[in-house]
Structures are given as structure tokens and as C-alpha cells.
Amino acid sequence: MSIINYPFDNGVILKRKKALKRQLIGQNDLLEKRVAVLSGSTIGDIKDVLELFLLNYGIKPQFYIGQYCRFYEDIMFENRDLAEFKPDIIHIHTSARNLSDDSVFDKLQTVWAKIKEVYSCTVIQNNFELSPFGCESDNREINCLNMKIYEYASENKDFYVNDIQYLSAQFGLGRWFDEQDYFLYKYAQSVNAIPALCSNTAKIIKSIYGKNQKCLVLDLDNTLWGGVVGEVGAMGIELGMESAVGEAYMAFQKYVKALHDKGIVLAVCSKNDAHLAKEAFNNPNMVLRLDDITVFCANWDSKAGNIAKIAGQLNILPESMVFIDDNPAERELVRRALPEVKVPEVNNVVDFIRHIEGAGYFYAAGNTGDDMKRNEYYAADAKRNEAKNTFVDYGEYLNSLQMKSEIRPFVSEHLDRITQLINKTNQFNLTTKRYSLSEIEKITEDANYITLYATLDDKFGSNGIVSALIGELVENDLHIRLWVMSCRVFKRELEFAIFDHLVMICMRKNIKKLVGYYFTTEKNGYVANLMDDLGFLRISNEIWEFDMSAEYRCKNEYIETEKDVGQWIF
Amino acid sequence: MDILNKLQEVFRDIFDDEDIVIARETSSNDIEGWDSFAQVNIIATCESEFGIKFDLSDIKNLKNVGDIVETIERKLN
């Protein structure tokens, strides 16, 4: 495991910074982002170390570094360099060292408003650490100030708080502040705290760009409860308030249940007889219920094989999974066979939560309602799969689903979900272009763009918004800059319904041809033939064209949509 | 001599160059990339590797490797 993964050693990261960069920069499929770091104190090494953590999350940053201690001036006065840089993110790196005047909040608020007006990009704002010297009146003010920052965050989209108040407390305030490092180099924090600081900032950024894990795979015996259920039976497992060990397992189950409620998909992967393992869920002290577990895999096969199957069943990539098992041998086997799966090195139930939170696998920087519903979607999907098995003909199955789709241009109330979908979809994604919320807002209002989102409902439930498409008008052609679809609705022919709509709109707008792009990545093989299937002709390696002058026959057979698109395109 | 050897390992890590050989006379003019940020890193790493803490006045007076070694020696005694 790389030395940069949690739990990393701050000193080692500082020391091995160059070697780490060399190792991380060679990866494929890095997502490029432009990050402006504005200064309330020295940035220096912070840039290099933040870069390492972002690279480790698959994000390749390009940096703009503000002038020393001039975050206010950098934003408030005309700044051609920053404008040309076109930041995706502006990170304001302030700290308790910037609290000299009383009007800090007003000053910050002016800066945020100006950023919205001029740059309309994502903002990451540090909150403030408690006073280095524990002065009570200072601390009271700092707490008030932090409260105001959080209030602003809850009322403003695309604004995230980097919680260095918590981080510094966890690090130890006495070590976090180093007067010498401040007076010598004007580092607001101790040099040794830089990796911890950067790791936190990187967690926010990767969460914004959809790099979080989605699924927690759990072993059972000595992971969810104490003892081996196959030996001691459902009532003999150690779980509950009667013993310290039982209480610890119960606390872990409560934590897992809370993750489930936040939308993390749960799976079980255990070497057990399935019926015995399931019986354990009858123990009255179980916090988790069987129906909280989306995929239950208890058998005697290899765990790596089972985890691969779980990934297949959920239609997610192994890199989206976290595997918790108390057995080091099992963990090592999974790591070797499936290096993308996150396998924290933890043996003991009392350490599980700290590792999962510390690594930030499921760290949610701002939640969309869709995350919360994810488990409902997967539960409905399990029912669909059962139904599928009763049909011989796939078309009959699709017909039986009674699918309905709403296909419409982007509207403001859905932009959060659309942005999230765009940034986390890897498989059905033709161009892997990523957009910030502000960019999507602009595109939505720009007459040179045709946008479509699609929902999909069927008799088993709703899937919410599952696809988004962005086309740009260039003279008489429409260039498809982006098309993504959630893996929840693969093989439902929704792409045909969306394309029918797109063609209808283009006809009314007298568009001559559609230009499509397919940029191959390691993950988007699913749509390698999409352009061909839709009737595009290949012009060059990555460019495809669809001639609008030919007669068009609708491709969608199974999904009910609003036939009259006229009402909202003119 | 032990301190110099250990310091050499620190330099090799920080500058990501296994061939660096340092002597007491080595200064920032001799090693590419030994700028003020690298200097901060060298000091922070020495502090954790040797379990010492440099003083404000020590840091101001570090001109070459020999100065660093002497400061570490003094702190360790």
C-alpha cells in the first residue's frame, strides 16, 4: 500500500514528496482540474502536497497560487491572471493567523460574493482553528465566526467548508500551531501539519468530483459480531450491551446502518453457510436487518471472486468498493486479486470506524437527495432482476416493466443532481468531460446549447434522473459534448428514447448534422459501439457524424415519453 | 560521522536522488533544488528524524551541511 494512503505519516510524506510525485504522476485517466489557492499565509509546500493527495484520488491539478497573504486583493481587484486561469475551484486558505481585525466575516463574505460574480466557480473556504493560546474570549468569537461560515455554506451552492477547526483539534492544537514556523516562514500551521491539512482539502475536492466509494462490503464473523455463527449459533454470537466486545460490534453496526441511511450500498461477503449466516440476523441485538444488505454473498468460494461478482451485480467498478474483514489473510488475497478495491488494514472492531472516516471513503461534501435514495433504487433493481428471470424474451421483459421517462432540458431545480451525475459517471460516458455546478448553470441559460436530462420510472419504482446530455450549436451542427447515463439503467434502451428526442429537437431547429465524440478511457468500453448503434458514421478515430437529412425512424420501442416536445423547445 | 550519514539519507529522500553525496562544506549552491522551501523541509525532517527542535536563532545561521551537523550534535548532547 502506498505511503500516502491513510493512516499516513506526516513526516514521511514531507520527506518523500518528490518520489511520491514520480510514482503518482504516471497514472492513466487523470481528471484535470484548475485549482486556485489564495493565501492568508505561506502556501509553499501546501501546493506540492495537495497535488500528491489529489493525484492519489485520480485528479491532476493545475495550480494558480495567489500572492502572499493577499486573498482579499487577489479577488476584489481586477486580476487578469486569475481570470485567464479559469479556476474550477478557488480555495481560500485562511487560518487563525488572519483574525487580527474584527470584520473578518464581512471581508470574507465580500470576497465570496465577488467570486460568484466574476469567476462563478466552486469555493472551498477554511474555517478557523481555536486560539493557539486558549484565550476564552477569542474562542467565543471564533466559534461564532465558524457558525456564520456554516450558515453561509448551507445557503449557497458550490461552497464548501474545509473544517480545519476539527482537523487541528484532532491533530492536537499544541502541535498544529508552531510559533517558530510562523515567525520564520509565515506558515500558519506547523510544517508537519501540512500533509494532514492537504489530505482534508483533497477529500473535499475528490468528493465534489464524484470520486467517493459507493459500496461497503462486509465480512460477518468477528467483523459484524464477535464469534463464529456457524459454531455458536445465532443466539451465541457476541453482540449487544452485555459485554464490552458485544457493545463494540453493536456500535460498528450502528455506524454501518447510518452509512446505509446516507445512501451507501451494503454487501456481505463471508465464508459461511448462507442459511446459518442469515440466521444470525434473527439475533435481537442485530442493528442491521437483512434487507439493509443489497447483495448477500455467503459461501466457501474465494472472497475476491465474490467481490467481483458483487461489483457485477451492482454494476459498479471495484474501485467504488471498500472491504472490511478482520482476517489479514483474506484482506491480502482481495488486495492482490482486486487492487482497485479499498481494503483498510484493520484487525479490530474498535478501529473500523476511525479508518473508514479517516480515509474519507464516503466523505460527503454536501449531499444531494439522490444519494439518500440510492438504496431504494438498488432494492427495486433486485426485484427487477428477479422478474427478468421469468422472461425468455428480453423485449417482453422490457415491455413488462412499463417504463416511463421524462426527457427535458436542464432546469434549475435539478442542476445539483445533473452535475453530480456528470461528475461521477465513468461507464456510460462518451467524452468524460466534467463540469462544475456553475458551468452547468451557465450552459443551461445559454441559447447555444441544447441540454437534456432523462428520468426513468417503471413498475418497480423510480430511478430519478439517470442521464444527461449536452449539445453545443456550432453554425448548423450540434456537437454532442457530453452524454452520461447511470449504470442503474443500463440495457433498458433509454439511450434510444433520448436520442429520438434529440433528433426531434434538432429537426425543428433545422440542424444539419450531429457530431458525436467517443474518447476511449479504461472505463467507458460500455459505450464503444453506441455511436454506431445510433447510426452515426465514423469520420476519424474519435469523431462521428449523424446526417439529419435522411429519414429518421424512432428507435425507442419500450419507454413511454412525452411525445410532444414542441411546448418547451420554442 | 553517523549524523552526516543519516543526514545524507535525508537529503537523498528529499531530493529524490540516490546518488547525492554530501560533505560538511556542501551548501545550497551545490544541490539543485535546495531552495528555501527545501530548506524548511530539511529542517522539519531533521527535527523528526533526530528528535530535536531547532531554535529560531539556529535556523538563521545555517549556511551549509556542516552547520546543520553541528547544530544537531549540540542538540543531542
PDB file of C-alpha atoms in Angstrom, chain A residues 115-258:
ATOM      1  CA  ILE A 115     -16.026  35.198  -6.708  1.00  0.00           C
ATOM      2  CA  LYS A 116     -19.591  34.261  -7.565  1.00  0.00           C
ATOM      3  CA  GLU A 117     -19.933  37.322  -9.738  1.00  0.00           C
ATOM      4  CA  VAL A 118     -16.611  37.149 -11.577  1.00  0.00           C
ATOM      5  CA  TYR A 119     -15.483  33.527 -11.569  1.00  0.00           C
ATOM      6  CA  SER A 120     -18.642  31.570 -10.725  1.00  0.00           C
ATOM      7  CA  CYS A 121     -16.670  28.565  -9.603  1.00  0.00           C
ATOM      8  CA  THR A 122     -16.590  26.235  -6.629  1.00  0.00           C
ATOM      9  CA  VAL A 123     -15.298  27.779  -3.394  1.00  0.00           C
ATOM     10  CA  ILE A 124     -13.518  25.912  -0.617  1.00  0.00           C
ATOM     11  CA  GLN A 125     -13.159  28.075   2.465  1.00  0.00           C
ATOM     12  CA  ASN A 126     -11.168  27.135   5.546  1.00  0.00           C
ATOM     13  CA  ASN A 127     -12.964  27.731   8.791  1.00  0.00           C
ATOM     14  CA  PHE A 128     -10.895  28.870  11.777  1.00  0.00           C
ATOM     15  CA  GLU A 129      -8.971  26.981  14.418  1.00  0.00           C
ATOM     16  CA  LEU A 130      -9.408  27.766  18.091  1.00  0.00           C
ATOM     17  CA  SER A 131      -6.942  30.219  19.554  1.00  0.00           C
ATOM     18  CA  PRO A 132      -3.365  28.908  19.814  1.00  0.00           C
ATOM     19  CA  PHE A 133      -3.220  30.105  23.403  1.00  0.00           C
ATOM     20  CA  GLY A 134      -6.696  29.124  24.555  1.00  0.00           C
ATOM     21  CA  CYS A 135      -7.926  32.646  25.156  1.00  0.00           C
ATOM     22  CA  GLU A 136     -11.587  32.215  26.037  1.00  0.00           C
ATOM     23  CA  SER A 137     -12.919  35.455  24.563  1.00  0.00           C
ATOM     24  CA  ASP A 138     -11.064  34.728  21.309  1.00  0.00           C
ATOM     25  CA  ASN A 139     -12.509  31.243  21.206  1.00  0.00           C
ATOM     26  CA  ARG A 140     -16.032  32.530  21.708  1.00  0.00           C
ATOM     27  CA  GLU A 141     -15.622  34.801  18.704  1.00  0.00           C
ATOM     28  CA  ILE A 142     -14.038  32.087  16.609  1.00  0.00           C
ATOM     29  CA  ASN A 143     -16.955  29.756  17.311  1.00  0.00           C
ATOM     30  CA  CYS A 144     -19.425  32.481  16.283  1.00  0.00           C
ATOM     31  CA  LEU A 145     -17.464  33.153  13.123  1.00  0.00           C
ATOM     32  CA  ASN A 146     -17.352  29.470  12.190  1.00  0.00           C
ATOM     33  CA  MET A 147     -21.082  29.225  12.774  1.00  0.00           C
ATOM     34  CA  LYS A 148     -21.651  32.077  10.340  1.00  0.00           C
ATOM     35  CA  ILE A 149     -19.457  30.391   7.742  1.00  0.00           C
ATOM     36  CA  TYR A 150     -21.515  27.203   8.032  1.00  0.00           C
ATOM     37  CA  GLU A 151     -24.732  29.186   7.734  1.00  0.00           C
ATOM     38  CA  TYR A 152     -23.447  30.769   4.551  1.00  0.00           C
ATOM     39  CA  ALA A 153     -22.460  27.308   3.258  1.00  0.00           C
ATOM     40  CA  SER A 154     -25.923  25.918   3.869  1.00  0.00           C
ATOM     41  CA  GLU A 155     -27.498  28.755   1.909  1.00  0.00           C
ATOM     42  CA  ASN A 156     -25.074  28.826  -1.005  1.00  0.00           C
ATOM     43  CA  LYS A 157     -24.430  26.154  -3.572  1.00  0.00           C
ATOM     44  CA  ASP A 158     -20.962  25.239  -4.700  1.00  0.00           C
ATOM     45  CA  PHE A 159     -19.466  26.459  -1.423  1.00  0.00           C
ATOM     46  CA  TYR A 160     -17.653  24.033   0.869  1.00  0.00           C
ATOM     47  CA  VAL A 161     -16.085  24.431   4.287  1.00  0.00           C
ATOM     48  CA  ASN A 162     -12.672  22.921   4.933  1.00  0.00           C
ATOM     49  CA  ASP A 163     -13.102  22.103   8.610  1.00  0.00           C
ATOM     50  CA  ILE A 164      -9.658  22.883   9.983  1.00  0.00           C
ATOM     51  CA  GLN A 165     -11.196  23.576  13.358  1.00  0.00           C
ATOM     52  CA  TYR A 166     -11.863  19.861  13.719  1.00  0.00           C
ATOM     53  CA  LEU A 167      -8.662  18.894  11.941  1.00  0.00           C
ATOM     54  CA  SER A 168      -6.462  20.975  14.222  1.00  0.00           C
ATOM     55  CA  ALA A 169      -8.191  19.586  17.300  1.00  0.00           C
ATOM     56  CA  GLN A 170      -7.708  16.044  16.082  1.00  0.00           C
ATOM     57  CA  PHE A 171      -4.077  16.749  15.190  1.00  0.00           C
ATOM     58  CA  GLY A 172      -3.552  18.406  18.542  1.00  0.00           C
ATOM     59  CA  LEU A 173      -3.667  22.205  18.757  1.00  0.00           C
ATOM     60  CA  GLY A 174      -0.341  22.211  20.566  1.00  0.00           C
ATOM     61  CA  ARG A 175       1.352  20.566  17.594  1.00  0.00           C
ATOM     62  CA  TRP A 176      -0.790  22.216  14.911  1.00  0.00           C
ATOM     63  CA  PHE A 177       0.464  25.693  15.735  1.00  0.00           C
ATOM     64  CA  ASP A 178       4.202  26.195  15.664  1.00  0.00           C
ATOM     65  CA  GLU A 179       5.200  29.735  16.506  1.00  0.00           C
ATOM     66  CA  GLN A 180       8.634  29.206  15.060  1.00  0.00           C
ATOM     67  CA  ASP A 181       7.317  28.010  11.692  1.00  0.00           C
ATOM     68  CA  TYR A 182       5.074  31.047  11.660  1.00  0.00           C
ATOM     69  CA  PHE A 183       7.719  33.619  12.518  1.00  0.00           C
ATOM     70  CA  LEU A 184      10.350  32.053  10.274  1.00  0.00           C
ATOM     71  CA  TYR A 185       8.338  31.079   7.200  1.00  0.00           C
ATOM     72  CA  LYS A 186       4.877  32.516   7.815  1.00  0.00           C
ATOM     73  CA  TYR A 187       3.333  29.081   7.659  1.00  0.00           C
ATOM     74  CA  ALA A 188       0.036  29.395   9.550  1.00  0.00           C
ATOM     75  CA  GLN A 189       0.363  25.805  10.696  1.00  0.00           C
ATOM     76  CA  SER A 190       3.318  23.700  11.690  1.00  0.00           C
ATOM     77  CA  VAL A 191       5.186  22.350   8.661  1.00  0.00           C
ATOM     78  CA  ASN A 192       4.419  18.871   9.978  1.00  0.00           C
ATOM     79  CA  ALA A 193       0.684  19.523   9.774  1.00  0.00           C
ATOM     80  CA  ILE A 194       0.792  20.274   6.034  1.00  0.00           C
ATOM     81  CA  PRO A 195       0.043  16.701   4.899  1.00  0.00           C
ATOM     82  CA  ALA A 196      -2.919  16.415   7.289  1.00  0.00           C
ATOM     83  CA  LEU A 197      -4.214  19.765   6.057  1.00  0.00           C
ATOM     84  CA  CYS A 198      -3.834  18.857   2.389  1.00  0.00           C
ATOM     85  CA  SER A 199      -5.383  15.440   2.835  1.00  0.00           C
ATOM     86  CA  ASN A 200      -8.514  17.122   4.170  1.00  0.00           C
ATOM     87  CA  THR A 201      -8.722  19.614   1.311  1.00  0.00           C
ATOM     88  CA  ALA A 202      -8.209  16.802  -1.195  1.00  0.00           C
ATOM     89  CA  LYS A 203     -11.051  14.795   0.379  1.00  0.00           C
ATOM     90  CA  ILE A 204     -13.451  17.654  -0.286  1.00  0.00           C
ATOM     91  CA  ILE A 205     -12.272  18.026  -3.868  1.00  0.00           C
ATOM     92  CA  LYS A 206     -12.496  14.329  -4.698  1.00  0.00           C
ATOM     93  CA  SER A 207     -15.947  14.171  -3.147  1.00  0.00           C
ATOM     94  CA  ILE A 208     -17.108  17.109  -5.303  1.00  0.00           C
ATOM     95  CA  TYR A 209     -15.854  15.331  -8.408  1.00  0.00           C
ATOM     96  CA  GLY A 210     -17.579  12.066  -7.618  1.00  0.00           C
ATOM     97  CA  LYS A 211     -14.513  10.075  -6.589  1.00  0.00           C
ATOM     98  CA  ASN A 212     -16.117   8.677  -3.449  1.00  0.00           C
ATOM     99  CA  GLN A 213     -16.663   4.996  -2.861  1.00  0.00           C
ATOM    100  CA  LYS A 214     -20.257   3.777  -3.106  1.00  0.00           C
ATOM    101  CA  CYS A 215     -20.378   0.338  -1.571  1.00  0.00           C
ATOM    102  CA  LEU A 216     -19.231  -1.172   1.722  1.00  0.00           C
ATOM    103  CA  VAL A 217     -18.544  -4.919   1.579  1.00  0.00           C
ATOM    104  CA  LEU A 218     -18.543  -6.574   4.975  1.00  0.00           C
ATOM    105  CA  ASP A 219     -17.311  -9.842   6.364  1.00  0.00           C
ATOM    106  CA  LEU A 220     -19.562 -11.267   9.115  1.00  0.00           C
ATOM    107  CA  ASP A 221     -17.858 -13.332  11.851  1.00  0.00           C
ATOM    108  CA  ASN A 222     -15.647 -11.118  14.033  1.00  0.00           C
ATOM    109  CA  THR A 223     -16.445  -8.155  11.811  1.00  0.00           C
ATOM    110  CA  LEU A 224     -20.165  -7.500  12.369  1.00  0.00           C
ATOM    111  CA  TRP A 225     -20.335  -9.618  15.532  1.00  0.00           C
ATOM    112  CA  GLY A 226     -17.976 -11.498  17.835  1.00  0.00           C
ATOM    113  CA  GLY A 227     -17.543 -15.247  17.343  1.00  0.00           C
ATOM    114  CA  VAL A 228     -18.319 -17.645  14.511  1.00  0.00           C
ATOM    115  CA  VAL A 229     -22.029 -18.047  13.908  1.00  0.00           C
ATOM    116  CA  GLY A 230     -21.509 -21.494  12.362  1.00  0.00           C
ATOM    117  CA  GLU A 231     -20.145 -22.713  15.697  1.00  0.00           C
ATOM    118  CA  VAL A 232     -22.071 -20.799  18.343  1.00  0.00           C
ATOM    119  CA  GLY A 233     -25.384 -20.225  16.553  1.00  0.00           C
ATOM    120  CA  ALA A 234     -27.422 -17.071  16.039  1.00  0.00           C
ATOM    121  CA  MET A 235     -28.038 -16.572  19.739  1.00  0.00           C
ATOM    122  CA  GLY A 236     -24.451 -17.323  20.755  1.00  0.00           C
ATOM    123  CA  ILE A 237     -22.703 -14.553  18.818  1.00  0.00           C
ATOM    124  CA  GLU A 238     -21.221 -11.738  20.845  1.00  0.00           C
ATOM    125  CA  LEU A 239     -23.359  -8.683  20.220  1.00  0.00           C
ATOM    126  CA  GLY A 240     -25.153  -6.255  22.494  1.00  0.00           C
ATOM    127  CA  MET A 241     -24.762  -4.391  25.727  1.00  0.00           C
ATOM    128  CA  GLU A 242     -23.938  -7.413  27.912  1.00  0.00           C
ATOM    129  CA  SER A 243     -20.213  -7.338  27.193  1.00  0.00           C
ATOM    130  CA  ALA A 244     -17.638  -4.762  26.139  1.00  0.00           C
ATOM    131  CA  VAL A 245     -16.880  -6.742  22.977  1.00  0.00           C
ATOM    132  CA  GLY A 246     -20.569  -7.107  22.150  1.00  0.00           C
ATOM    133  CA  GLU A 247     -21.063  -3.391  22.643  1.00  0.00           C
ATOM    134  CA  ALA A 248     -18.197  -2.581  20.279  1.00  0.00           C
ATOM    135  CA  TYR A 249     -19.722  -4.697  17.486  1.00  0.00           C
ATOM    136  CA  MET A 250     -23.088  -3.097  18.093  1.00  0.00           C
ATOM    137  CA  ALA A 251     -21.534   0.376  17.811  1.00  0.00           C
ATOM    138  CA  PHE A 252     -19.961  -0.610  14.494  1.00  0.00           C
ATOM    139  CA  GLN A 253     -23.309  -1.898  13.226  1.00  0.00           C
ATOM    140  CA  LYS A 254     -24.952   1.405  14.180  1.00  0.00           C
ATOM    141  CA  TYR A 255     -22.285   3.243  12.218  1.00  0.00           C
ATOM    142  CA  VAL A 256     -22.815   0.980   9.197  1.00  0.00           C
ATOM    143  CA  LYS A 257     -26.579   1.477   9.454  1.00  0.00           C
ATOM    144  CA  ALA A 258     -26.050   5.249   9.394  1.00  0.00           C
TER     145      ALA A 258
END
